[in-house]
Amino acid sequence: MSKIGNLRPAKQYALAAALGMLGALAFPPINFIVAPFIAFPAWLYMLESNQDQSWKRHFSLGFWFALGYFTVGLYWITFALGVDLSIFWWLIPFSLFGIPTGLGVYVGIMSVLLKLTNSRGISRCFFFAALWTTGELAWGTGPMALPWNPLGSIWTGFEPMLQTLSIYGIYGLTLVTALLVSLPTLLRKNQFKPGRIAYITSMLCLFILASGWGIIRPTSTPVHYKENPPVVRLVQPYIPQDLNWQPARAQEQFRDLIQLSSEPGELKPNIIIWPESALPLLLGEDQVAREVVARMLPENGYLLSGSLRRERVPDEKMKIYNSLIMVGSDASVVATYDKHHLVQFGEYLPLRSIIPSSITKITSGDNDFSRGPGPATVSLDSIPSFSPLICFEGIFSGEVVAPGPRPEWLLNITNDTWYGNSSGPYQHLQLSRMRSIEEGLPMVRAVNSGISAVFDSFGQEIARKGLLVRGVLDVHLPPALLEPTIFAQYGHLIFMLMMVAVVGFALLTRRV
């Protein structure tokens, strides 16, 4: 490694890309948590070895590291194009490398900024952590946001550290993780200064304390138990994407959903949940279908189903929403929720007015979906209030609960069939699970192809229906925490204070 700065640039870039690919192996389903503790320090050492080189060299090293990192982490997006290869085959290279290339620009800029700090040792660790976390915050917010696989999510295979999400959220955990993965850069031969030894010892002690607290938290935090909690039935029909929403199969799919929902079980469900895109009709407009649904529901029971919804607006195009339709035992629509975080190129085309007409969204239909008004708390008679989340709305930290009275559980319906047996469904499951820990609320997650699951208010898995299987899951609704978590009360405030402290320490430790 000492001669790495003398390698030809092309070899350094290839090595940076390989290190990025290694670092991404920490994400589900592999969960090789050691990988970032090798990949990130080696890459940071590459940057430091090139400190005297131009800013272009630093940008390139950051760009190629990110290209490897995000290509391995996000390769599964290309699986969506496989549903209709005859139309979308030419988009595969753009899908596979487009997003990683865009994110590579972020990391390239971060690498240049790290060079400009001219920092060493502990100070460099602090600057790196602040810059990497700022990058994640940048690409995780805004109209094109995709907060997928934040660095803090490497702990999904080590639950004690995940419990700290209840204090500072995923960006706080990313900041802490960035500090931890940079520690090995201080372990080089002949550079053991007393200050560095003290810093490494302090960080390891904090890690041990945080892990210990995470172990005891689920057994020491009071929860709000109820007598006779409602029973939810998650229906996982597993309809392959190339067969979904075909008019000729609409009645067959509807009958299949009714059959699964009506199967006898040890528990009698009060709430039946159908996933996103499982219903090949407009439930809100189909009285006959709702009457069939009502006959299978218990008295005061509800069906919560993904469905498209239309809205006719005078002198405008028909508005189409990706919605959750709630049907009561009297066959009426008792409430609706419209998705507001839409999937780019899946549910709408960004910059539609300037992109070529040959580019279409992946889902059928010419119209873009319309956005709903935002997070909502749904209150229905006889069941606890809940916050609906459709598809990847469940991965947006701090955006899953509406202002006002808190809901008692989170409902996530999604259709991951697009991504087959890839990393995508496993990563989506874990990213959604983290909202339970942040908010202190149980999550019920119904997925067309799996993985359907129920998590308690500590993010602990109660039950699951595996990937690419058909069936139902009957579970008592877990209780919410008695008191909101620190994150639920203050949002990202704790994280922002941590960022200020890290930048301050970066400036104070420039000589250590």
Short mmCIF file of C-alpha atoms in Angstrom, two decimals:
data_model
loop_
_atom_site.label_atom_id
_atom_site.label_comp_id
_atom_site.label_asym_id
_atom_site.label_seq_id
_atom_site.Cartn_x
_atom_site.Cartn_y
_atom_site.Cartn_z
CA MET A 1 0.00 0.00 0.00
CA SER A 2 2.92 2.37 0.61
CA LYS A 3 3.63 2.47 -3.13
CA ILE A 4 0.07 2.98 -4.20
CA GLY A 5 0.58 6.62 -5.10
CA ASN A 6 3.19 5.51 -7.65
CA LEU A 7 0.77 3.29 -9.59
CA ARG A 8 -0.41 4.43 -12.98
CA PRO A 9 -3.70 6.37 -12.75
CA ALA A 10 -5.61 3.69 -14.66
CA LYS A 11 -4.56 1.02 -12.16
CA GLN A 12 -5.50 3.26 -9.25
CA TYR A 13 -8.94 3.88 -10.73
CA ALA A 14 -9.47 0.17 -11.28
CA LEU A 15 -8.42 -0.51 -7.68
CA ALA A 16 -10.76 2.22 -6.42
CA ALA A 17 -13.67 0.66 -8.34
CA ALA A 18 -12.83 -2.77 -6.92
CA LEU A 19 -12.74 -1.35 -3.39
CA GLY A 20 -16.13 0.26 -3.96
CA MET A 21 -17.55 -3.06 -5.11
CA LEU A 22 -16.14 -4.73 -2.01
CA GLY A 23 -17.65 -2.09 0.29
CA ALA A 24 -21.15 -2.69 -1.13
CA LEU A 25 -21.09 -6.33 -0.02
CA ALA A 26 -22.12 -5.12 3.46
CA PHE A 27 -25.66 -4.47 2.21
CA PRO A 28 -28.43 -7.10 2.26
CA PRO A 29 -28.69 -9.90 1.46
CA ILE A 30 -24.93 -10.57 1.85
CA ASN A 31 -24.43 -8.46 5.00
CA PHE A 32 -20.63 -8.83 4.94
CA ILE A 33 -20.22 -6.13 7.57
CA VAL A 34 -16.41 -6.35 7.59
CA ALA A 35 -16.21 -5.19 3.95
CA PRO A 36 -16.54 -1.41 4.55
CA PHE A 37 -13.86 -1.59 7.26
CA ILE A 38 -11.49 -2.79 4.54
CA ALA A 39 -12.76 -0.89 1.50
CA PHE A 40 -13.18 2.61 2.93
CA PRO A 41 -9.81 2.81 4.77
CA ALA A 42 -7.97 1.51 1.69
CA TRP A 43 -9.70 4.06 -0.53
CA LEU A 44 -9.02 6.88 1.94
CA TYR A 45 -5.37 5.86 1.97
CA MET A 46 -5.36 6.06 -1.83
CA LEU A 47 -6.67 9.61 -1.61
CA GLU A 48 -4.07 10.56 0.98
CA SER A 49 -1.29 9.01 -1.11
CA ASN A 50 -2.35 11.29 -3.96
CA GLN A 51 -2.62 14.43 -1.82
CA ASP A 52 0.00 16.22 -3.93
CA GLN A 53 -1.71 15.29 -7.20
CA SER A 54 -4.27 17.44 -9.04
CA TRP A 55 -7.89 17.81 -8.05
CA LYS A 56 -8.77 15.82 -11.19
CA ARG A 57 -6.95 12.79 -9.76
CA HIS A 58 -8.94 13.07 -6.53
CA PHE A 59 -12.21 13.49 -8.37
CA SER A 60 -11.50 10.42 -10.49
CA LEU A 61 -10.56 8.29 -7.49
CA GLY A 62 -13.82 9.26 -5.79
CA PHE A 63 -15.83 8.76 -8.97
CA TRP A 64 -14.50 5.25 -9.66
CA PHE A 65 -14.92 4.17 -6.04
CA ALA A 66 -18.54 5.30 -6.15
CA LEU A 67 -19.14 3.67 -9.53
CA GLY A 68 -18.13 0.28 -8.13
CA TYR A 69 -19.94 0.87 -4.84
CA PHE A 70 -23.29 1.94 -6.27
CA THR A 71 -23.26 -0.41 -9.27
CA VAL A 72 -23.06 -3.41 -6.95
CA GLY A 73 -25.55 -1.85 -4.53
CA LEU A 74 -28.11 -0.84 -7.18
CA TYR A 75 -27.66 -3.38 -10.00
CA TRP A 76 -31.12 -4.80 -9.27
CA ILE A 77 -32.81 -1.74 -10.82
CA THR A 78 -32.05 -3.19 -14.26
CA PHE A 79 -34.31 -6.17 -13.49
CA ALA A 80 -37.35 -3.92 -13.98
CA LEU A 81 -36.43 -3.52 -17.65
CA GLY A 82 -36.46 -7.29 -18.12
CA VAL A 83 -40.25 -7.31 -17.87
CA ASP A 84 -40.38 -6.00 -21.46
CA LEU A 85 -36.92 -6.37 -22.98
CA SER A 86 -38.22 -5.84 -26.51
CA ILE A 87 -38.90 -2.18 -25.62
CA PHE A 88 -36.40 -1.34 -22.91
CA TRP A 89 -33.32 -3.45 -23.78
CA TRP A 90 -31.35 -0.40 -24.89
CA LEU A 91 -31.87 1.24 -21.50
CA ILE A 92 -30.04 -1.49 -19.56
CA PRO A 93 -26.59 0.17 -19.67
CA PHE A 94 -28.14 3.49 -18.60
CA SER A 95 -30.05 1.78 -15.80
CA LEU A 96 -27.01 -0.18 -14.61
CA PHE A 97 -24.52 2.69 -14.70
CA GLY A 98 -26.64 5.86 -14.92
CA ILE A 99 -27.48 6.32 -11.24
CA PRO A 100 -24.00 5.18 -10.07
CA THR A 101 -22.47 7.68 -12.50
CA GLY A 102 -24.58 10.51 -11.09
CA LEU A 103 -23.75 9.53 -7.53
CA GLY A 104 -20.12 9.17 -8.57
CA VAL A 105 -20.07 12.89 -9.31
CA TYR A 106 -21.15 13.55 -5.73
CA VAL A 107 -18.38 11.36 -4.32
CA GLY A 108 -15.85 12.84 -6.76
CA ILE A 109 -16.65 16.32 -5.50
CA MET A 110 -16.45 15.06 -1.92
CA SER A 111 -12.98 13.66 -2.64
CA VAL A 112 -11.84 17.02 -4.00
CA LEU A 113 -13.18 18.80 -0.92
CA LEU A 114 -11.36 16.31 1.30
CA LYS A 115 -8.14 17.15 -0.54
CA LEU A 116 -8.75 20.88 -0.03
CA THR A 117 -9.02 20.40 3.74
CA ASN A 118 -5.35 19.28 3.66
CA SER A 119 -6.12 17.30 6.80
CA ARG A 120 -4.34 14.35 8.38
CA GLY A 121 -5.05 11.77 11.06
CA ILE A 122 -8.07 12.31 13.29
CA SER A 123 -9.03 15.53 11.54
CA ARG A 124 -9.21 13.70 8.22
CA CYS A 125 -11.53 11.09 9.74
CA PHE A 126 -13.87 13.81 10.96
CA PHE A 127 -13.83 15.66 7.63
CA PHE A 128 -14.48 12.44 5.71
CA ALA A 129 -17.44 11.51 7.94
CA ALA A 130 -18.99 14.96 7.56
CA LEU A 131 -18.50 15.06 3.78
CA TRP A 132 -19.77 11.52 3.13
CA THR A 133 -22.87 12.08 5.27
CA THR A 134 -23.54 15.42 3.56
CA GLY A 135 -23.40 13.61 0.22
CA GLU A 136 -25.93 11.03 1.39
CA LEU A 137 -28.18 13.80 2.64
CA ALA A 138 -27.91 15.53 -0.75
CA TRP A 139 -28.81 12.51 -2.86
CA GLY A 140 -31.46 11.41 -0.37
CA THR A 141 -33.53 14.59 -0.61
CA GLY A 142 -35.10 16.67 -3.35
CA PRO A 143 -37.30 15.78 -6.33
CA MET A 144 -34.94 13.05 -7.62
CA ALA A 145 -34.18 11.62 -4.19
CA LEU A 146 -33.16 7.98 -3.79
CA PRO A 147 -31.99 7.45 -0.19
CA TRP A 148 -31.08 3.83 -0.89
CA ASN A 149 -28.37 1.92 0.98
CA PRO A 150 -27.12 4.69 3.27
CA LEU A 151 -23.84 3.73 4.90
CA GLY A 152 -25.60 3.36 8.25
CA SER A 153 -27.65 0.48 6.86
CA ILE A 154 -24.61 -1.85 6.95
CA TRP A 155 -25.75 -2.63 10.51
CA THR A 156 -28.92 -4.45 9.41
CA GLY A 157 -27.09 -7.67 10.28
CA PHE A 158 -26.14 -6.33 13.73
CA GLU A 159 -29.34 -5.20 15.43
CA PRO A 160 -27.89 -3.54 18.57
CA MET A 161 -26.38 -0.68 16.55
CA LEU A 162 -29.65 -0.26 14.65
CA GLN A 163 -31.42 0.63 17.89
CA THR A 164 -29.52 3.93 17.95
CA LEU A 165 -31.74 5.00 15.03
CA SER A 166 -34.31 5.84 17.70
CA ILE A 167 -32.04 8.69 18.82
CA TYR A 168 -30.54 10.27 15.71
CA GLY A 169 -32.06 8.51 12.67
CA ILE A 170 -30.33 6.98 9.68
CA TYR A 171 -28.20 10.03 8.85
CA GLY A 172 -26.88 10.09 12.40
CA LEU A 173 -26.05 6.41 12.14
CA THR A 174 -24.32 7.03 8.80
CA LEU A 175 -22.21 9.75 10.44
CA VAL A 176 -21.19 7.41 13.28
CA THR A 177 -20.51 4.58 10.81
CA ALA A 178 -18.33 6.82 8.64
CA LEU A 179 -16.26 7.67 11.72
CA LEU A 180 -15.93 3.98 12.59
CA VAL A 181 -14.93 2.78 9.10
CA SER A 182 -12.25 5.47 8.93
CA LEU A 183 -10.58 4.30 12.17
CA PRO A 184 -8.21 1.82 10.46
CA THR A 185 -6.55 4.74 8.64
CA LEU A 186 -5.03 5.70 12.01
CA LEU A 187 -3.41 2.29 12.57
CA ARG A 188 -0.44 2.72 10.28
CA LYS A 189 3.05 1.80 11.43
CA ASN A 190 5.15 4.49 13.17
CA GLN A 191 2.15 6.87 13.44
CA PHE A 192 0.80 5.93 16.87
CA LYS A 193 0.52 9.30 18.58
CA PRO A 194 -1.02 9.48 22.07
CA GLY A 195 -3.92 11.57 20.76
CA ARG A 196 -4.75 9.03 18.08
CA ILE A 197 -4.62 6.13 20.52
CA ALA A 198 -6.98 8.02 22.85
CA TYR A 199 -9.36 8.76 19.96
CA ILE A 200 -9.44 5.14 18.74
CA THR A 201 -10.01 3.91 22.30
CA SER A 202 -12.83 6.43 22.81
CA MET A 203 -14.57 5.45 19.57
CA LEU A 204 -14.37 1.75 20.37
CA CYS A 205 -15.74 2.38 23.87
CA LEU A 206 -18.63 4.37 22.42
CA PHE A 207 -19.34 1.56 19.98
CA ILE A 208 -19.40 -0.98 22.80
CA LEU A 209 -21.66 1.24 24.94
CA ALA A 210 -24.05 1.87 22.03
CA SER A 211 -24.19 -1.85 21.24
CA GLY A 212 -24.83 -2.71 24.88
CA TRP A 213 -27.62 -0.15 25.08
CA GLY A 214 -29.07 -1.56 21.86
CA ILE A 215 -29.14 -5.03 23.38
CA ILE A 216 -31.10 -4.02 26.49
CA ARG A 217 -33.37 -1.39 24.88
CA PRO A 218 -36.07 -3.78 23.56
CA THR A 219 -36.55 -5.31 27.03
CA SER A 220 -36.35 -2.08 29.04
CA THR A 221 -38.53 0.34 27.03
CA PRO A 222 -42.25 0.35 27.90
CA VAL A 223 -44.77 -0.38 25.15
CA HIS A 224 -48.49 0.32 24.96
CA TYR A 225 -50.10 -3.13 25.17
CA LYS A 226 -53.80 -3.49 24.36
CA GLU A 227 -56.27 -6.21 25.16
CA ASN A 228 -57.40 -8.16 22.09
CA PRO A 229 -55.22 -6.41 19.53
CA PRO A 230 -56.54 -6.62 15.97
CA VAL A 231 -55.35 -9.39 13.69
CA VAL A 232 -53.96 -8.39 10.30
CA ARG A 233 -53.85 -10.77 7.34
CA LEU A 234 -51.18 -9.95 4.76
CA VAL A 235 -52.04 -11.41 1.38
CA GLN A 236 -49.07 -12.20 -0.86
CA PRO A 237 -50.52 -13.36 -4.21
CA TYR A 238 -47.19 -13.48 -6.10
CA ILE A 239 -48.41 -12.37 -9.51
CA PRO A 240 -45.43 -12.29 -11.93
CA GLN A 241 -44.96 -8.80 -13.33
CA ASP A 242 -45.34 -9.89 -16.96
CA LEU A 243 -48.80 -11.27 -16.10
CA ASN A 244 -49.91 -8.42 -13.87
CA TRP A 245 -52.56 -5.96 -15.02
CA GLN A 246 -53.53 -7.92 -18.13
CA PRO A 247 -57.24 -7.27 -18.82
CA ALA A 248 -57.84 -10.92 -19.75
CA ARG A 249 -56.61 -12.03 -16.33
CA ALA A 250 -58.36 -9.37 -14.23
CA GLN A 251 -61.18 -11.57 -12.94
CA GLU A 252 -58.81 -14.48 -12.31
CA GLN A 253 -56.50 -12.27 -10.21
CA PHE A 254 -59.44 -10.83 -8.30
CA ARG A 255 -60.82 -14.32 -7.52
CA ASP A 256 -57.36 -15.42 -6.40
CA LEU A 257 -57.12 -12.49 -3.97
CA ILE A 258 -60.57 -13.28 -2.58
CA GLN A 259 -59.66 -16.96 -2.18
CA LEU A 260 -56.43 -16.20 -0.32
CA SER A 261 -58.19 -13.64 1.87
CA SER A 262 -60.93 -16.12 2.78
CA GLU A 263 -58.70 -19.05 3.74
CA PRO A 264 -59.34 -20.38 7.27
CA GLY A 265 -56.63 -19.81 9.85
CA GLU A 266 -55.91 -20.08 13.55
CA LEU A 267 -56.47 -16.32 13.91
CA LYS A 268 -59.52 -14.44 12.64
CA PRO A 269 -58.33 -11.28 10.85
CA ASN A 270 -60.00 -7.90 11.41
CA ILE A 271 -57.87 -6.25 8.75
CA ILE A 272 -57.03 -7.75 5.36
CA ILE A 273 -54.23 -6.13 3.38
CA TRP A 274 -53.62 -6.46 -0.35
CA PRO A 275 -50.33 -5.13 -1.71
CA GLU A 276 -49.59 -2.43 -4.26
CA SER A 277 -50.52 -3.34 -7.86
CA ALA A 278 -52.19 -6.61 -6.87
CA LEU A 279 -55.69 -5.51 -7.87
CA PRO A 280 -56.30 -5.26 -11.64
CA LEU A 281 -59.31 -2.96 -11.37
CA LEU A 282 -60.31 0.43 -9.99
CA LEU A 283 -61.68 -0.66 -6.63
CA GLY A 284 -62.98 2.78 -5.75
CA GLU A 285 -65.23 2.79 -8.84
CA ASP A 286 -66.25 -0.88 -8.87
CA GLN A 287 -69.27 -1.35 -6.61
CA VAL A 288 -69.69 -5.00 -7.57
CA ALA A 289 -66.09 -5.82 -6.60
CA ARG A 290 -66.49 -4.02 -3.28
CA GLU A 291 -69.64 -6.00 -2.50
CA VAL A 292 -67.72 -9.23 -3.10
CA VAL A 293 -65.01 -7.91 -0.76
CA ALA A 294 -67.58 -6.95 1.88
CA ARG A 295 -69.00 -10.48 2.00
CA MET A 296 -65.62 -11.89 3.09
CA LEU A 297 -64.99 -9.22 5.73
CA PRO A 298 -66.01 -9.67 9.37
CA GLU A 299 -68.33 -7.13 10.93
CA ASN A 300 -66.40 -3.87 11.46
CA GLY A 301 -63.53 -5.34 9.44
CA TYR A 302 -61.63 -3.60 6.65
CA LEU A 303 -59.82 -4.33 3.43
CA LEU A 304 -56.80 -2.08 2.85
CA SER A 305 -55.81 -2.51 -0.77
CA GLY A 306 -53.44 -1.02 -3.28
CA SER A 307 -55.36 0.26 -6.31
CA LEU A 308 -55.23 2.91 -8.98
CA ARG A 309 -57.56 5.85 -8.51
CA ARG A 310 -58.86 8.32 -11.10
CA GLU A 311 -59.88 11.90 -10.60
CA ARG A 312 -61.67 13.88 -13.26
CA VAL A 313 -60.66 17.53 -13.31
CA PRO A 314 -62.55 19.95 -15.60
CA ASP A 315 -60.47 21.23 -18.55
CA GLU A 316 -57.48 19.05 -17.52
CA LYS A 317 -56.20 15.57 -18.21
CA MET A 318 -57.57 12.78 -16.07
CA LYS A 319 -55.45 12.48 -12.93
CA ILE A 320 -54.22 9.00 -12.01
CA TYR A 321 -53.06 8.15 -8.50
CA ASN A 322 -51.27 5.15 -7.04
CA SER A 323 -53.48 4.75 -3.99
CA LEU A 324 -54.49 2.78 -0.95
CA ILE A 325 -58.25 2.20 -0.96
CA MET A 326 -59.91 1.31 2.33
CA VAL A 327 -63.18 -0.65 2.11
CA GLY A 328 -65.51 -1.33 5.02
CA SER A 329 -67.78 -4.31 5.69
CA ASP A 330 -70.68 -2.34 4.17
CA ALA A 331 -68.83 -2.18 0.80
CA SER A 332 -68.22 1.56 1.07
CA VAL A 333 -64.91 3.33 0.48
CA VAL A 334 -64.19 4.66 3.96
CA ALA A 335 -60.87 6.39 3.17
CA THR A 336 -58.20 6.77 0.50
CA TYR A 337 -54.53 7.66 0.51
CA ASP A 338 -52.56 8.78 -2.57
CA LYS A 339 -48.85 8.13 -2.96
CA HIS A 340 -46.75 11.33 -2.98
CA HIS A 341 -43.18 10.01 -3.41
CA LEU A 342 -43.33 8.82 -7.03
CA VAL A 343 -40.73 6.58 -8.68
CA GLN A 344 -38.72 8.39 -11.34
CA PHE A 345 -39.16 6.82 -14.81
CA GLY A 346 -41.55 4.29 -13.28
CA GLU A 347 -44.52 6.48 -12.34
CA TYR A 348 -43.50 9.72 -14.01
CA LEU A 349 -40.88 11.07 -16.39
CA PRO A 350 -38.70 13.84 -14.97
CA LEU A 351 -38.24 16.76 -17.38
CA ARG A 352 -40.87 15.24 -19.67
CA SER A 353 -41.06 18.43 -21.77
CA ILE A 354 -37.43 18.18 -22.92
CA ILE A 355 -36.60 14.47 -23.07
CA PRO A 356 -37.05 12.55 -26.38
CA SER A 357 -40.51 11.18 -27.03
CA SER A 358 -38.98 7.73 -27.60
CA ILE A 359 -38.33 7.48 -23.85
CA THR A 360 -41.37 6.32 -21.94
CA LYS A 361 -42.00 5.39 -18.34
CA ILE A 362 -41.67 1.71 -17.52
CA THR A 363 -45.22 1.28 -16.26
CA SER A 364 -48.05 1.15 -18.80
CA GLY A 365 -50.04 4.21 -19.83
CA ASP A 366 -49.07 7.55 -21.32
CA ASN A 367 -50.04 9.75 -18.38
CA ASP A 368 -47.74 10.41 -15.46
CA PHE A 369 -49.13 9.57 -12.05
CA SER A 370 -50.20 12.54 -9.95
CA ARG A 371 -48.72 13.20 -6.52
CA GLY A 372 -50.73 12.91 -3.34
CA PRO A 373 -50.63 15.67 -0.72
CA GLY A 374 -48.14 13.95 1.60
CA PRO A 375 -48.01 11.76 4.73
CA ALA A 376 -51.33 11.13 6.45
CA THR A 377 -52.71 9.47 9.54
CA VAL A 378 -55.78 7.35 8.81
CA SER A 379 -58.29 6.81 11.61
CA LEU A 380 -60.98 4.16 11.14
CA ASP A 381 -63.53 2.86 13.61
CA SER A 382 -62.50 -0.27 15.55
CA ILE A 383 -58.82 -0.36 14.46
CA PRO A 384 -55.78 1.65 15.61
CA SER A 385 -54.84 4.67 13.49
CA PHE A 386 -52.03 4.14 11.00
CA SER A 387 -49.74 5.88 8.52
CA PRO A 388 -49.93 4.46 4.96
CA LEU A 389 -46.75 4.19 2.88
CA ILE A 390 -46.78 2.99 -0.72
CA CYS A 391 -43.71 1.41 -2.33
CA PHE A 392 -40.46 3.20 -1.47
CA GLU A 393 -42.17 5.89 0.63
CA GLY A 394 -41.05 3.71 3.53
CA ILE A 395 -37.35 4.48 2.97
CA PHE A 396 -37.57 8.25 3.57
CA SER A 397 -36.36 8.96 7.08
CA GLY A 398 -38.44 11.50 8.98
CA GLU A 399 -41.15 11.54 6.29
CA VAL A 400 -43.38 8.62 7.26
CA VAL A 401 -45.57 10.26 9.91
CA ALA A 402 -47.77 13.30 9.39
CA PRO A 403 -47.79 16.23 11.83
CA GLY A 404 -50.43 16.05 14.54
CA PRO A 405 -51.70 13.05 16.50
CA ARG A 406 -49.32 10.13 16.10
CA PRO A 407 -50.50 6.94 14.40
CA GLU A 408 -50.19 3.62 16.20
CA TRP A 409 -48.64 1.66 13.34
CA LEU A 410 -47.09 1.98 9.89
CA LEU A 411 -48.50 0.22 6.82
CA ASN A 412 -46.24 -0.32 3.82
CA ILE A 413 -47.69 -1.88 0.66
CA THR A 414 -45.40 -2.42 -2.30
CA ASN A 415 -44.78 -4.44 -5.45
CA ASP A 416 -41.19 -5.70 -5.64
CA THR A 417 -42.03 -8.25 -8.35
CA TRP A 418 -40.21 -6.00 -10.82
CA TYR A 419 -36.89 -6.98 -9.25
CA GLY A 420 -37.25 -10.77 -9.05
CA ASN A 421 -34.80 -12.72 -6.92
CA SER A 422 -32.24 -9.91 -6.66
CA SER A 423 -30.84 -7.84 -3.81
CA GLY A 424 -33.57 -5.21 -4.27
CA PRO A 425 -36.40 -6.84 -2.25
CA TYR A 426 -34.03 -7.70 0.63
CA GLN A 427 -32.64 -4.17 0.77
CA HIS A 428 -36.13 -2.64 0.52
CA LEU A 429 -37.30 -4.75 3.45
CA GLN A 430 -34.45 -3.63 5.71
CA LEU A 431 -34.66 0.04 4.72
CA SER A 432 -38.38 0.07 5.55
CA ARG A 433 -37.76 -1.76 8.82
CA MET A 434 -35.54 1.10 10.01
CA ARG A 435 -38.55 3.45 10.10
CA SER A 436 -40.05 1.30 12.86
CA ILE A 437 -36.98 1.83 15.03
CA GLU A 438 -36.80 5.56 14.30
CA GLU A 439 -40.47 6.20 15.04
CA GLY A 440 -41.10 3.58 17.74
CA LEU A 441 -44.04 2.18 15.75
CA PRO A 442 -44.71 -1.33 14.46
CA MET A 443 -44.71 -1.83 10.71
CA VAL A 444 -46.93 -4.13 8.67
CA ARG A 445 -45.55 -4.72 5.18
CA ALA A 446 -47.54 -6.43 2.40
CA VAL A 447 -45.67 -7.19 -0.83
CA ASN A 448 -46.99 -8.78 -4.02
CA SER A 449 -44.03 -11.15 -4.45
CA GLY A 450 -42.52 -10.89 -0.96
CA ILE A 451 -40.92 -10.22 1.34
CA SER A 452 -44.06 -9.51 3.40
CA ALA A 453 -43.30 -9.04 7.09
CA VAL A 454 -44.38 -7.58 10.41
CA PHE A 455 -41.96 -5.71 12.67
CA ASP A 456 -42.53 -4.57 16.23
CA SER A 457 -41.74 -1.07 17.51
CA PHE A 458 -38.06 -1.98 17.92
CA GLY A 459 -37.75 -3.20 14.34
CA GLN A 460 -37.65 -6.82 15.46
CA GLU A 461 -39.21 -9.22 12.98
CA ILE A 462 -42.40 -10.90 14.22
CA ALA A 463 -43.26 -12.86 11.09
CA ARG A 464 -42.39 -13.04 7.41
CA LYS A 465 -43.57 -14.57 4.15
CA GLY A 466 -40.53 -15.25 1.97
CA LEU A 467 -39.62 -14.02 -1.47
CA LEU A 468 -41.41 -15.35 -4.59
CA VAL A 469 -43.94 -17.47 -2.71
CA ARG A 470 -47.73 -17.31 -2.51
CA GLY A 471 -49.75 -17.29 0.71
CA VAL A 472 -51.02 -15.30 3.67
CA LEU A 473 -49.62 -14.16 6.99
CA ASP A 474 -51.88 -13.71 10.04
CA VAL A 475 -50.39 -11.69 12.89
CA HIS A 476 -51.61 -9.81 15.96
CA LEU A 477 -50.81 -6.13 15.45
CA PRO A 478 -47.80 -5.33 17.70
CA PRO A 479 -48.12 -2.41 20.14
CA ALA A 480 -46.52 1.02 19.75
CA LEU A 481 -44.08 2.40 22.30
CA LEU A 482 -45.67 4.11 25.27
CA GLU A 483 -43.68 7.28 24.53
CA PRO A 484 -42.34 8.53 21.17
CA THR A 485 -38.65 7.99 20.51
CA ILE A 486 -36.19 10.89 20.66
CA PHE A 487 -36.07 10.84 16.86
CA ALA A 488 -39.88 10.92 16.65
CA GLN A 489 -39.91 14.01 18.87
CA TYR A 490 -37.00 15.96 17.40
CA GLY A 491 -36.48 14.54 13.93
CA HIS A 492 -33.06 15.27 12.45
CA LEU A 493 -32.14 17.89 15.08
CA ILE A 494 -29.84 15.52 17.00
CA PHE A 495 -28.13 14.54 13.77
CA MET A 496 -27.57 18.18 12.81
CA LEU A 497 -26.02 18.91 16.21
CA MET A 498 -23.76 15.91 15.71
CA MET A 499 -22.69 17.27 12.32
CA VAL A 500 -21.78 20.62 13.87
CA ALA A 501 -19.74 18.81 16.54
CA VAL A 502 -17.93 16.64 13.98
CA VAL A 503 -16.97 19.64 11.85
CA GLY A 504 -15.82 21.45 14.99
CA PHE A 505 -13.65 18.49 16.04
CA ALA A 506 -12.26 18.29 12.50
CA LEU A 507 -11.00 21.85 12.85
CA LEU A 508 -9.71 21.39 16.42
CA THR A 509 -7.74 18.20 15.68
CA ARG A 510 -5.86 19.27 12.57
CA ARG A 511 -2.49 18.71 14.30
CA VAL A 512 -3.35 15.39 16.01
#
